[in-house]
Every structure is written in C-alpha cells, then in structure tokens.
Tab-separated table of C-alpha atoms in Angstrom:
chain	number	residue	atom	x	y	z
A	1	MET	CA	5.323	56.261	-0.076
A	2	LEU	CA	5.777	58.253	-3.288
A	3	ASP	CA	3.320	61.043	-4.063
A	4	LYS	CA	3.466	63.548	-6.899
A	5	GLU	CA	1.526	66.071	-4.786
A	6	SER	CA	3.020	68.207	-2.030
A	7	ASP	CA	1.008	66.837	0.875
A	8	ALA	CA	-1.173	63.974	2.039
A	9	GLY	CA	-4.754	63.651	0.881
A	10	TRP	CA	-4.694	65.786	-2.243
A	11	GLY	CA	-5.932	64.790	-5.671
A	12	THR	CA	-9.222	62.904	-5.544
A	13	THR	CA	-9.272	62.797	-1.740
A	14	LYS	CA	-9.525	66.514	-1.084
A	15	ALA	CA	-12.458	66.948	-3.504
A	16	ASN	CA	-14.328	63.918	-2.189
A	17	SER	CA	-17.912	64.131	-0.893
A	18	GLY	CA	-16.832	62.748	2.494
A	19	ILE	CA	-19.635	60.165	2.720
A	20	ILE	CA	-19.225	56.850	4.543
A	21	HIS	CA	-21.868	54.912	2.637
A	22	PRO	CA	-23.999	52.286	4.394
A	23	GLY	CA	-23.453	49.619	1.723
A	24	TYR	CA	-26.767	48.880	0.052
A	25	ALA	CA	-25.961	50.094	-3.482
A	26	GLY	CA	-24.057	48.509	-6.338
A	27	GLU	CA	-24.191	45.479	-8.588
A	28	ARG	CA	-24.575	42.375	-6.429
A	29	ASN	CA	-21.593	40.592	-7.954
A	30	SER	CA	-19.303	43.619	-7.782
A	31	LEU	CA	-16.426	43.921	-5.351
A	32	LYS	CA	-17.744	47.386	-4.466
A	33	TYR	CA	-20.985	45.947	-3.178
A	34	LYS	CA	-19.409	42.960	-1.425
A	35	ILE	CA	-17.060	45.021	0.737
A	36	SER	CA	-18.820	48.371	1.222
A	37	HIS	CA	-20.903	47.517	4.310
A	38	LYS	CA	-17.902	45.866	5.991
A	39	GLY	CA	-15.973	48.960	4.971
A	40	ASN	CA	-18.513	51.178	6.742
A	41	ARG	CA	-18.183	49.235	10.001
A	42	LEU	CA	-14.388	49.127	9.827
A	43	PHE	CA	-14.122	52.824	9.011
A	44	ARG	CA	-16.191	53.754	12.046
A	45	LYS	CA	-14.031	51.550	14.280
A	46	ASN	CA	-10.749	52.956	12.959
A	47	ALA	CA	-12.018	56.538	12.999
A	48	ASP	CA	-12.242	56.336	16.770
A	49	GLU	CA	-8.681	55.014	17.080
A	50	LEU	CA	-7.192	57.557	14.677
A	51	GLY	CA	-9.006	60.642	15.925
A	52	ILE	CA	-10.977	61.065	12.700
A	53	HIS	CA	-14.054	63.168	13.385
A	54	ILE	CA	-17.061	61.210	12.118
A	55	LYS	CA	-20.758	62.041	12.405
A	56	ASN	CA	-23.438	59.391	12.048
A	57	ILE	CA	-26.299	61.459	10.568
A	58	GLY	CA	-28.056	58.987	8.259
A	59	SER	CA	-28.991	59.406	4.613
A	60	MET	CA	-32.074	59.679	2.411
A	61	LEU	CA	-32.175	58.374	-1.155
A	62	ASN	CA	-35.023	60.403	-2.605
A	63	ILE	CA	-37.224	59.476	-5.566
A	64	PHE	CA	-39.680	61.586	-7.550
A	65	HIS	CA	-41.557	59.012	-9.645
A	66	ASP	CA	-43.552	55.901	-8.813
A	67	TYR	CA	-41.562	53.825	-11.294
A	68	GLN	CA	-38.436	54.409	-9.168
A	69	MET	CA	-39.946	52.620	-6.157
A	70	GLY	CA	-38.587	49.317	-7.425
A	71	THR	CA	-35.053	50.663	-7.138
A	72	LEU	CA	-35.617	51.576	-3.482
A	73	GLU	CA	-37.074	48.134	-2.788
A	74	ASN	CA	-34.072	46.474	-4.445
A	75	PHE	CA	-31.655	48.545	-2.373
A	76	LEU	CA	-33.656	47.775	0.772
A	77	GLU	CA	-33.391	44.043	0.045
A	78	GLN	CA	-29.647	44.293	-0.714
A	79	GLY	CA	-29.012	46.308	2.420
A	80	ARG	CA	-30.830	43.891	4.676
A	81	ALA	CA	-28.989	40.987	3.065
A	82	SER	CA	-25.727	42.738	3.974
A	83	GLY	CA	-26.813	43.185	7.589
A	84	LEU	CA	-27.581	46.910	7.577
A	85	SER	CA	-29.580	48.265	10.475
A	86	GLY	CA	-31.833	51.336	10.450
A	87	LEU	CA	-32.798	50.854	6.787
A	88	LYS	CA	-36.386	51.648	5.780
A	89	ILE	CA	-38.499	53.129	2.998
A	90	ILE	CA	-40.519	56.183	3.987
A	91	THR	CA	-43.563	57.057	1.887
A	92	ASP	CA	-45.350	59.309	4.386
A	93	ARG	CA	-44.636	62.835	3.150
A	94	GLN	CA	-45.174	64.332	6.597
A	95	LYS	CA	-42.455	62.080	8.027
A	96	ILE	CA	-40.142	63.007	5.145
A	97	LYS	CA	-40.752	66.687	5.942
A	98	GLU	CA	-40.041	66.063	9.619
A	99	LEU	CA	-36.656	64.612	8.675
A	100	GLU	CA	-35.894	67.371	6.156
A	101	PRO	CA	-38.035	70.524	6.607
A	102	ASN	CA	-36.687	72.130	3.411
A	103	ILE	CA	-37.145	69.138	1.131
A	104	SER	CA	-39.297	69.518	-1.971
A	105	SER	CA	-42.902	68.361	-1.847
A	106	ASN	CA	-42.159	66.602	-5.150
A	107	VAL	CA	-40.247	63.877	-3.299
A	108	ARG	CA	-42.368	60.733	-3.601
A	109	ALA	CA	-40.497	58.490	-1.142
A	110	ALA	CA	-37.094	58.037	0.473
A	111	LEU	CA	-34.883	55.148	1.512
A	112	PHE	CA	-33.518	56.098	4.929
A	113	ALA	CA	-30.188	54.527	5.950
A	114	GLY	CA	-29.218	55.105	9.560
A	115	GLU	CA	-25.621	53.913	9.186
A	116	THR	CA	-24.532	56.655	6.761
A	117	CYS	CA	-21.815	58.908	8.183
A	118	ILE	CA	-19.911	62.005	7.127
A	119	ILE	CA	-16.258	62.869	7.621
A	120	SER	CA	-13.677	65.343	6.388
A	121	PRO	CA	-11.866	63.286	3.715
A	122	TYR	CA	-8.712	65.395	3.760
A	123	GLY	CA	-8.803	65.496	7.571
A	124	ALA	CA	-8.990	61.693	7.617
A	125	ALA	CA	-6.059	61.436	5.205
A	126	ILE	CA	-3.972	63.735	7.381
A	127	SER	CA	-4.775	61.710	10.517
A	128	ILE	CA	-3.781	58.499	8.731
A	129	TYR	CA	-0.619	60.190	7.411
A	130	GLU	CA	0.371	61.304	10.911
A	131	ASN	CA	-0.224	57.807	12.264
A	132	ALA	CA	1.908	56.351	9.462
A	133	LEU	CA	4.727	58.752	10.372
A	134	MET	CA	4.482	57.601	13.989
A	135	ASN	CA	4.962	54.039	12.741
A	136	GLY	CA	8.042	54.706	10.621
A	137	VAL	CA	6.638	55.205	7.131
A	138	ASN	CA	8.768	57.478	4.933
A	139	PHE	CA	6.918	59.886	2.639
A	140	TYR	CA	8.426	61.425	-0.480
A	141	PHE	CA	6.118	64.217	-1.594
A	142	ASP	CA	6.498	66.159	-4.853
A	143	ASN	CA	7.889	62.959	-6.394
A	144	GLU	CA	6.131	62.092	-9.633
A	145	VAL	CA	6.918	58.593	-10.911
A	146	LYS	CA	8.308	58.859	-14.450
A	147	SER	CA	9.431	55.289	-15.136
A	148	ILE	CA	9.488	51.777	-13.634
A	149	GLU	CA	11.941	49.133	-14.839
A	150	HIS	CA	12.539	45.487	-13.977
A	151	ILE	CA	16.089	44.887	-12.744
A	152	THR	CA	18.101	42.155	-11.021
A	153	ASP	CA	20.521	43.093	-8.245
A	154	GLN	CA	23.907	41.510	-7.551
A	155	SER	CA	22.382	38.836	-5.304
A	156	GLY	CA	19.955	37.806	-8.034
A	157	ARG	CA	16.868	39.440	-6.514
A	158	LYS	CA	14.328	40.734	-9.018
A	159	LEU	CA	13.453	44.322	-8.212
A	160	PHE	CA	11.628	47.341	-9.558
A	161	MET	CA	13.676	50.470	-10.236
A	162	ILE	CA	11.478	53.546	-9.934
A	163	LYS	CA	12.655	56.911	-11.219
A	164	THR	CA	10.890	60.083	-10.106
A	165	LYS	CA	10.797	63.735	-11.042
A	166	ASN	CA	10.915	65.928	-7.941
A	167	HIS	CA	8.811	69.056	-8.221
A	168	SER	CA	10.277	70.700	-5.130
A	169	PRO	CA	13.010	73.289	-5.784
A	170	TYR	CA	14.786	72.061	-2.655
A	171	GLN	CA	15.007	68.322	-3.444
A	172	PRO	CA	16.714	66.248	-6.163
A	173	ASP	CA	15.135	63.614	-8.399
A	174	TYR	CA	15.257	60.135	-6.863
A	175	ILE	CA	15.782	56.534	-7.912
A	176	PHE	CA	14.140	53.905	-5.695
A	177	GLN	CA	14.482	50.123	-5.715
A	178	SER	CA	11.843	47.800	-4.287
A	179	GLU	CA	10.664	44.196	-4.385
A	180	ILE	CA	7.040	45.345	-4.240
A	181	VAL	CA	5.103	48.163	-5.862
A	182	ILE	CA	1.564	49.010	-4.783
A	183	ASN	CA	-0.038	51.097	-7.494
A	184	ALA	CA	-2.632	53.330	-5.817
A	185	ALA	CA	-2.253	56.305	-8.143
A	186	GLY	CA	-5.928	57.130	-8.634
A	187	VAL	CA	-6.695	58.632	-12.042
A	188	ASP	CA	-3.080	57.907	-13.058
A	189	SER	CA	-3.063	54.237	-12.010
A	190	ALA	CA	-3.431	52.857	-15.558
A	191	GLU	CA	-0.522	55.032	-16.698
A	192	ILE	CA	1.620	53.679	-13.842
A	193	ALA	CA	0.643	50.079	-14.697
A	194	ASN	CA	1.587	50.697	-18.320
A	195	MET	CA	5.139	51.434	-17.168
A	196	ILE	CA	5.641	47.707	-16.502
A	197	GLY	CA	3.726	46.662	-19.616
A	198	ASP	CA	0.402	46.051	-17.838
A	199	ASP	CA	-2.410	47.266	-20.087
A	200	SER	CA	-5.120	45.116	-18.515
A	201	PHE	CA	-7.338	48.036	-17.525
A	202	LYS	CA	-8.105	51.619	-18.424
A	203	ILE	CA	-9.051	54.551	-16.219
A	204	LYS	CA	-11.234	57.477	-17.224
A	205	ALA	CA	-11.147	60.718	-15.266
A	206	CYS	CA	-14.689	61.889	-14.606
A	207	ARG	CA	-15.143	65.368	-13.180
A	208	GLY	CA	-17.684	66.354	-10.553
A	209	GLN	CA	-18.418	69.958	-9.593
A	210	TYR	CA	-19.661	71.200	-6.219
A	211	ILE	CA	-21.022	74.364	-4.603
A	212	LEU	CA	-20.063	74.985	-0.963
A	213	PHE	CA	-22.115	77.195	1.371
A	214	ASP	CA	-21.289	79.377	4.341
A	215	SER	CA	-21.641	77.855	7.806
A	216	GLU	CA	-24.327	80.471	8.502
A	217	ALA	CA	-26.581	78.343	6.278
A	218	GLY	CA	-25.380	75.054	7.765
A	219	ASN	CA	-28.737	74.116	9.314
A	220	PHE	CA	-30.470	74.088	5.934
A	221	VAL	CA	-30.075	70.302	5.599
A	222	LYS	CA	-29.975	67.626	8.317
A	223	HIS	CA	-28.976	64.388	6.555
A	224	VAL	CA	-27.044	63.160	3.534
A	225	ASN	CA	-29.565	63.487	0.703
A	226	PHE	CA	-29.226	61.743	-2.657
A	227	LYS	CA	-31.403	62.433	-5.672
A	228	LEU	CA	-31.859	59.096	-7.433
A	229	PRO	CA	-30.938	59.643	-11.092
A	230	ASP	CA	-33.836	59.492	-13.545
A	231	SER	CA	-31.919	57.114	-15.811
A	232	SER	CA	-31.221	53.506	-14.832
A	233	LYS	CA	-27.987	53.836	-16.814
A	234	SER	CA	-26.588	56.512	-14.502
A	235	LYS	CA	-23.023	55.872	-13.307
A	236	THR	CA	-23.524	57.606	-9.919
A	237	LYS	CA	-25.747	57.393	-6.847
A	238	GLY	CA	-27.078	60.818	-7.740
A	239	LEU	CA	-26.481	64.398	-6.776
A	240	LEU	CA	-26.016	65.242	-3.097
A	241	VAL	CA	-27.319	67.892	-0.753
A	242	THR	CA	-25.501	67.220	2.509
A	243	PRO	CA	-24.011	68.772	5.654
A	244	THR	CA	-20.283	68.678	6.330
A	245	VAL	CA	-18.593	67.883	9.639
A	246	SER	CA	-17.422	71.506	9.737
A	247	GLY	CA	-20.915	72.978	10.020
A	248	ASN	CA	-21.663	74.108	6.479
A	249	PHE	CA	-23.212	72.201	3.549
A	250	PHE	CA	-22.661	71.572	-0.148
A	251	VAL	CA	-24.534	70.483	-3.262
A	252	GLY	CA	-23.123	68.348	-6.081
A	253	PRO	CA	-21.416	66.695	-7.769
A	254	ASN	CA	-22.431	66.295	-11.386
A	255	TYR	CA	-20.773	63.702	-13.635
A	256	GLU	CA	-18.849	64.561	-16.800
A	257	HIS	CA	-16.239	62.692	-18.826
A	258	ILE	CA	-13.235	64.855	-19.608
A	259	THR	CA	-9.905	64.522	-21.329
A	260	GLY	CA	-6.847	65.409	-19.284
A	261	ARG	CA	-6.981	66.455	-15.651
A	262	ASP	CA	-8.963	69.699	-15.819
A	263	LEU	CA	-10.186	70.733	-12.351
A	264	SER	CA	-11.812	73.989	-13.379
A	265	THR	CA	-15.480	74.699	-12.740
A	266	THR	CA	-17.842	75.803	-15.511
A	267	SER	CA	-20.996	77.900	-15.428
A	268	LYS	CA	-22.836	75.246	-17.469
A	269	SER	CA	-22.086	72.431	-15.015
A	270	LEU	CA	-22.745	74.569	-11.954
A	271	ASP	CA	-26.123	75.545	-13.419
A	272	GLU	CA	-26.808	71.828	-13.859
A	273	VAL	CA	-25.916	71.224	-10.197
A	274	LYS	CA	-28.189	74.077	-9.089
A	275	GLU	CA	-31.070	72.844	-11.214
A	276	ASN	CA	-30.905	69.275	-9.926
A	277	ALA	CA	-30.413	70.311	-6.308
A	278	SER	CA	-33.410	72.631	-6.572
A	279	LYS	CA	-35.593	69.721	-7.681
A	280	MET	CA	-34.830	68.023	-4.359
A	281	PHE	CA	-34.834	71.026	-1.992
A	282	ASP	CA	-36.821	74.259	-1.967
A	283	ASN	CA	-35.251	77.698	-1.565
A	284	ILE	CA	-31.606	76.644	-1.484
A	285	PRO	CA	-29.729	79.791	-0.344
A	286	PHE	CA	-27.388	80.079	-3.323
A	287	GLY	CA	-26.628	83.645	-2.243
A	288	LYS	CA	-24.692	82.171	0.680
A	289	ALA	CA	-22.383	80.070	-1.519
A	290	ILE	CA	-18.742	80.816	-0.675
A	291	THR	CA	-16.904	78.767	-3.309
A	292	GLU	CA	-17.150	76.184	-6.068
A	293	PHE	CA	-14.697	73.362	-6.683
A	294	ALA	CA	-14.235	70.221	-8.762
A	295	GLY	CA	-12.796	66.771	-8.219
A	296	LEU	CA	-11.927	63.784	-10.407
A	297	ARG	CA	-13.233	60.226	-10.072
A	298	ALA	CA	-11.020	57.350	-11.212
A	299	VAL	CA	-13.461	55.209	-13.206
A	300	SER	CA	-12.199	51.820	-14.418
A	301	ASP	CA	-13.393	50.328	-17.700
A	302	SER	CA	-14.982	47.486	-15.716
A	303	GLY	CA	-16.810	49.938	-13.470
A	304	ASP	CA	-15.523	48.046	-10.424
A	305	PHE	CA	-12.575	48.235	-8.057
A	306	ILE	CA	-9.362	46.594	-9.303
A	307	ILE	CA	-7.451	45.110	-6.355
A	308	SER	CA	-5.091	42.347	-7.463
A	309	ASN	CA	-1.617	41.302	-8.572
A	310	SER	CA	-0.628	42.333	-12.050
A	311	ALA	CA	-0.508	39.483	-14.555
A	312	VAL	CA	2.794	40.953	-15.761
A	313	ASN	CA	4.492	40.729	-12.361
A	314	LYS	CA	2.821	39.342	-9.232
A	315	ASN	CA	4.873	41.730	-7.058
A	316	PHE	CA	3.115	44.692	-8.674
A	317	ILE	CA	-0.237	45.204	-6.920
A	318	ASN	CA	-2.903	47.294	-8.633
A	319	VAL	CA	-5.312	49.186	-6.387
A	320	ALA	CA	-7.189	51.079	-9.058
A	321	GLY	CA	-10.608	52.346	-10.079
A	322	ILE	CA	-11.307	53.344	-6.489
A	323	GLN	CA	-14.240	55.655	-7.028
A	324	SER	CA	-17.298	55.786	-4.733
A	325	PRO	CA	-17.634	54.002	-2.340
A	326	GLY	CA	-13.836	53.978	-2.242
A	327	LEU	CA	-13.578	56.236	0.803
A	328	THR	CA	-15.967	53.949	2.692
A	329	CYS	CA	-13.858	50.942	1.728
A	330	ALA	CA	-10.461	52.537	2.450
A	331	PHE	CA	-9.606	50.495	5.525
A	332	ILE	CA	-10.936	47.193	4.252
A	333	ILE	CA	-8.932	47.656	1.032
A	334	ALA	CA	-5.897	48.325	3.237
A	335	GLU	CA	-6.520	44.943	4.893
A	336	MET	CA	-6.936	43.174	1.552
A	337	VAL	CA	-3.568	44.279	0.154
A	338	PRO	CA	-1.400	42.480	2.772
A	339	GLU	CA	-3.355	39.288	2.051
A	340	ILE	CA	-2.432	39.693	-1.619
A	341	LEU	CA	1.192	40.326	-0.629
A	342	LYS	CA	1.313	37.046	1.304
A	343	ASN	CA	0.633	35.194	-1.929
A	344	THR	CA	3.711	36.723	-3.577
A	345	GLY	CA	6.070	34.841	-1.266
A	346	ILE	CA	7.436	38.069	0.213
A	347	LYS	CA	8.379	37.607	3.844
A	348	MET	CA	6.304	39.887	6.027
A	349	VAL	CA	7.250	40.702	9.627
A	350	LYS	CA	4.698	42.050	12.078
A	351	ASN	CA	5.591	45.432	13.552
A	352	ARG	CA	5.342	44.690	17.258
A	353	LYS	CA	5.924	48.360	18.090
A	354	TYR	CA	2.953	49.447	15.971
A	355	ILE	CA	1.091	52.419	17.422
A	356	PRO	CA	-2.589	52.023	16.469
A	357	GLU	CA	-3.911	55.283	17.840
A	358	ASN	CA	-3.632	58.945	16.924
A	359	LYS	CA	-5.861	60.677	19.435
A	360	ASN	CA	-4.669	64.174	18.559
A	361	ILE	CA	-8.041	65.477	17.316
A	362	GLU	CA	-7.275	68.979	16.105
A	363	ARG	CA	-9.478	71.923	15.285
A	364	ARG	CA	-8.438	71.615	11.649
A	365	ILE	CA	-11.506	69.368	11.269
A	366	ILE	CA	-13.961	70.601	13.870
A	367	LYS	CA	-14.925	74.250	14.138
A	368	ASN	CA	-15.081	75.062	17.834
A	369	ASP	CA	-15.047	78.723	18.860
A	370	ALA	CA	-13.950	77.895	22.394
A	371	ALA	CA	-10.972	75.781	21.369
A	372	VAL	CA	-7.465	77.064	21.972
A	373	ASN	CA	-4.334	75.271	20.883
A	374	LYS	CA	-2.526	73.853	23.910
A	375	SER	CA	0.830	73.290	22.231
A	376	ALA	CA	3.633	73.340	24.787
A	377	ASP	CA	5.819	75.118	22.242
A	378	ALA	CA	3.400	77.994	21.716
A	379	ASP	CA	3.682	81.149	23.807
A	380	ASP	CA	0.563	82.854	25.144
A	381	THR	CA	0.545	85.425	22.339
A	382	GLN	CA	0.396	82.703	19.693
A	383	LYS	CA	-2.319	80.821	21.565
A	384	TYR	CA	-4.726	83.733	21.472
A	385	GLU	CA	-3.709	85.606	18.300
A	386	ILE	CA	-6.491	85.009	15.755
A	387	VAL	CA	-5.109	84.701	12.229
A	388	CYS	CA	-8.237	83.493	10.409
A	389	ARG	CA	-11.286	85.419	11.569
A	390	CYS	CA	-13.869	83.372	9.651
A	391	GLU	CA	-12.846	80.057	11.228
A	392	LYS	CA	-11.223	81.553	14.354
A	393	VAL	CA	-7.880	79.833	13.801
A	394	THR	CA	-5.016	80.908	16.061
A	395	GLU	CA	-1.384	81.485	15.179
A	396	ALA	CA	-0.410	78.591	17.444
A	397	GLU	CA	-2.561	76.206	15.430
A	398	ILE	CA	-0.863	77.287	12.220
A	399	VAL	CA	2.584	76.914	13.785
A	400	ASP	CA	1.576	73.442	14.986
A	401	ALA	CA	0.421	72.501	11.468
A	402	VAL	CA	3.755	73.614	9.977
A	403	ARG	CA	5.647	71.556	12.532
A	404	LYS	CA	3.512	68.542	11.589
A	405	GLY	CA	4.434	68.799	7.934
A	406	ALA	CA	2.433	71.577	6.254
A	407	SER	CA	4.617	73.631	3.916
A	408	THR	CA	2.054	75.246	1.615
A	409	VAL	CA	-0.963	77.498	2.015
A	410	ASP	CA	-3.291	74.610	1.143
A	411	GLY	CA	-1.438	72.379	3.592
A	412	ILE	CA	-2.310	74.865	6.338
A	413	LYS	CA	-5.891	75.192	5.076
A	414	PHE	CA	-6.635	71.477	5.155
A	415	ARG	CA	-5.171	71.061	8.650
A	416	THR	CA	-6.596	74.144	10.365
A	417	ARG	CA	-9.410	75.475	8.105
A	418	ALA	CA	-7.614	78.821	7.841
A	419	GLY	CA	-8.846	80.210	4.518
A	420	MET	CA	-11.886	77.931	4.282
A	421	GLY	CA	-14.456	80.367	5.617
A	422	ARG	CA	-16.599	83.095	4.151
A	423	CYS	CA	-13.780	85.284	2.818
A	424	GLN	CA	-11.824	82.291	1.412
A	425	GLY	CA	-8.494	83.586	2.704
A	426	GLY	CA	-9.008	87.223	1.787
A	427	TYR	CA	-8.100	88.303	5.302
A	428	CYS	CA	-5.612	85.658	6.475
A	429	LEU	CA	-3.633	84.645	3.370
A	430	LEU	CA	-0.686	86.996	3.874
A	431	LYS	CA	-0.582	86.250	7.610
A	432	VAL	CA	-0.442	82.517	6.915
A	433	MET	CA	2.314	83.008	4.331
A	434	ARG	CA	4.406	85.041	6.783
A	435	ILE	CA	4.122	82.304	9.410
A	436	ILE	CA	5.157	79.600	6.909
A	437	SER	CA	8.124	81.747	5.802
A	438	ARG	CA	9.199	82.375	9.396
A	439	GLU	CA	8.813	78.787	10.611
A	440	LEU	CA	10.395	77.059	7.600
A	441	LYS	CA	12.961	79.797	6.954
A	442	ILE	CA	12.113	80.011	3.257
A	443	PRO	CA	11.719	83.208	1.224
A	444	PHE	CA	8.210	84.659	1.208
A	445	GLU	CA	8.079	84.645	-2.584
A	446	LYS	CA	8.926	80.891	-2.665
A	447	ILE	CA	5.771	79.930	-0.778
A	448	THR	CA	3.217	78.127	-2.931
A	449	LYS	CA	-0.492	77.541	-2.768
A	450	CYS	CA	-0.226	73.804	-3.464
A	451	GLY	CA	3.354	72.990	-4.441
A	452	LYS	CA	5.111	72.818	-7.826
A	453	ASP	CA	4.988	76.247	-9.470
A	454	SER	CA	1.845	77.601	-7.765
A	455	TYR	CA	3.688	80.657	-6.411
A	456	ILE	CA	1.534	83.381	-4.909
A	457	ALA	CA	3.797	86.452	-4.626
A	458	LYS	CA	6.623	87.757	-6.802
A	459	TYR	CA	8.256	89.535	-3.870
A	460	LYS	CA	7.897	89.910	-0.116
A	461	ILE	CA	4.802	91.786	1.015
C-alpha cells in the first residue's frame, strides 16, 4: 500500500462528512445508485466487526418550496425500490419540529430516512488500517508515486515498475515491482492513470468548506439534515447540519471548483455556508464554532464512480471518482475489486489465517469522560495524567497511539482527539510533541504536524 501522506485516512477521508447514506439518491442507471444501499448494509455489518463506532440516527432531506415535493417523491420511490426501511415523507410541521426543535419554520416537508448513520471517517480508516496490519499488509507512507513503467522480468512476466519520492527524512526513495496496480488515488487518480497512458477519464477537485462547533452545543441538532438544493442541476445532495459521533456538530460543505489542491478556507465561502445553514435552522450558535476546515471531492467527468480495468492494461485497476456516497460504498467497492482481479487471470489465494475483527474500540473516536486507557504497558501515572483537557485524553492513550503507528501531531489527534476540542491544541500541543519525541526518539524540532515539511518548532521547547 503506497500513500503519499504520512498516515492512514488523510486526504479526502479526514475532511469527509462521515455520513453512511441510506441509498435513495442518484441517477437510476448510475453505479453510485445501484450499490449505495447495499453499501449501507455492508458498512454497518463490517463496522461491528472492525470496532468502528457507528450511530444510526436517521436523516431528513428538507425542502422549502412546493415544487420540490416531486424530488422527495422520486427519492421515496427509488428508496423503496432499493429495499430501504423507515423511509417516509413528513409534511406535518409539528412532527418536523418534534424531530428537530431548532429547525426553521420555512421547511415545507422532509424525507426521513431511518437507515442513515454517522461515523468518524478518519476513525474508520484507522480501524481498517490496523486490521490490515494484523493481516500482513505492508504500508509505505510518505511515498508519492512519481512514475509507472511497463517492464518484463527475466522470466518473461509483464510487470509494473513504480518509482516513488519519499517525503520522510528518515527513509529513501523506493522502486516497487508488481503484477497488479490498484489506482485508488482520489483527486490524483487521473494523474496516476496517465502514467501508463490511460487518459480515459478526468478528475476535478471540488472543495467543500465546513464549520465545526464545540461539544457544548452538540444537542442543537438531532439528525443528519440536508437542505435540498434549489437548482435541479446541483452536483450535491445539499448542505448539511449534522451531529458527529464525538458529540459536537458541523455545518457544510459548500461546493466550489478549484484549480490545484488548495485546502484553505475563505470568508466568502464560509459566509455562504452560514447563510444556507441559517435558512434550514434558526439561531445556529456560530459563537460556539471552534474551527473551520476544507476537504476535496474527487469528481469524475462522468459524474459516476469508475471501478474497472484500464483499457491500456487489464492489470491496472482504476477505482476513481469516489465522491459521495463513496464512504457508504467503501466495503462493497472493496468486494468488487477482487472480482475484477479474477478476470485478469491473476492467481488469487485465500488467506486462511485472515483475522476479520478488530474489537479494540478506542477513545480516539468516542468521547467518554470515565474512560481510562488500560494498556498493560502504561504505568499508573500515564493512565491518569490528563494531557488534553478539552477531550480528557490521557498520556497513556497518546503513548498507545504512537505505538500503533502515529508519528505526527495530526496522527495523534485523529486517534485520540487530543487537540480537537475547544482550544484546538492550545493547551496540549507541546505536551503531545514531547511524548512523540520521547517515544520515537526523534528530535523535538523534527516533529511535524502532518508529515513532509510541516515542522512546528525550530528548536526544543
């Protein structure tokens, strides 16, 4: 597994809305629509096995105009055809208010979907990563693919030679050889395909900006709420106001085409997010916002998922254009790829020692004030020493995260939530850095926020 980032679940994953969609939306002939409801069911099954914290809270697709009722009725029909349960249109405003006390009185009707769930997307990625490690997968982080060539080895086998640039100061560049390449590079997947001469699709990076609120305001919203876009030509399901599994809530994202990979937030776009969210909910406590962030969607020129062999080389599998509901479909896509591989003629051997479960549900996902890390390696001082006051994360939890692979400040944050609370690391940053330095035996000034050259300190503090 080659990844240009420094840890699992970065890039699009860590700035994902974390919604497991029920599967009623999408063009009827699209692959997205055909697999999303099955993806929902499979995700919920695998979440239990892998220790992924998932909450089934339901969703409301809210409309504001009578002419939009036809869209709700179409989605209702599509959902029922796919076998969704708990799907209904609510027009009684009192019932809508009972579901969401803070919702705007301008909401005309809502499509309620009982199968909608929320997760921590980066927490899920880390759980899957840990399970993959348990099953013998080798990960090469900080390795950006720079070229792919077709070669033939001495036995006559046709292979890919993949050259990487290593962004870690402690590792060399690598050259890999493989019979198979699975191109799941997100917004960079078209660029990777071009390396073998495959120009069959294009990917646009579309930015979405979010506003995240303090957990003190977490009870403001009860369900996943979508605002149906006014335009039928909209490329998204609409802006969200939704809880998180960690006890806070967020609003967003918007949708903007950009050039490059700019992840900055802008006052103009955040004002747009605020304005649209405020049309759906009254008195949103923007004074309790603790941070803003942006993510990139990988939008294919077809608008659909691309999951197939390359026409240039059948042993090169494109898994591209995986925007929403890509998270929902993650496990079903993972089942589709081996079926594609079978058609290449590659001999596949079942791993009879496969470990399907990863029941180590950590507090990195679930905020629980009473939880204490029970690591056998941690002494009593570490167990009870609070490093992050906002999220009540102990030193032992941070040590455990380092020993499971975290080597950056963000790596610690996404595993433990240290630095994700109200002060956004203002109190715990230096403490976390000292623990990373001590545990990994690397100089304090070499510690990064998120790998590459994102150094935080010029000298030891």
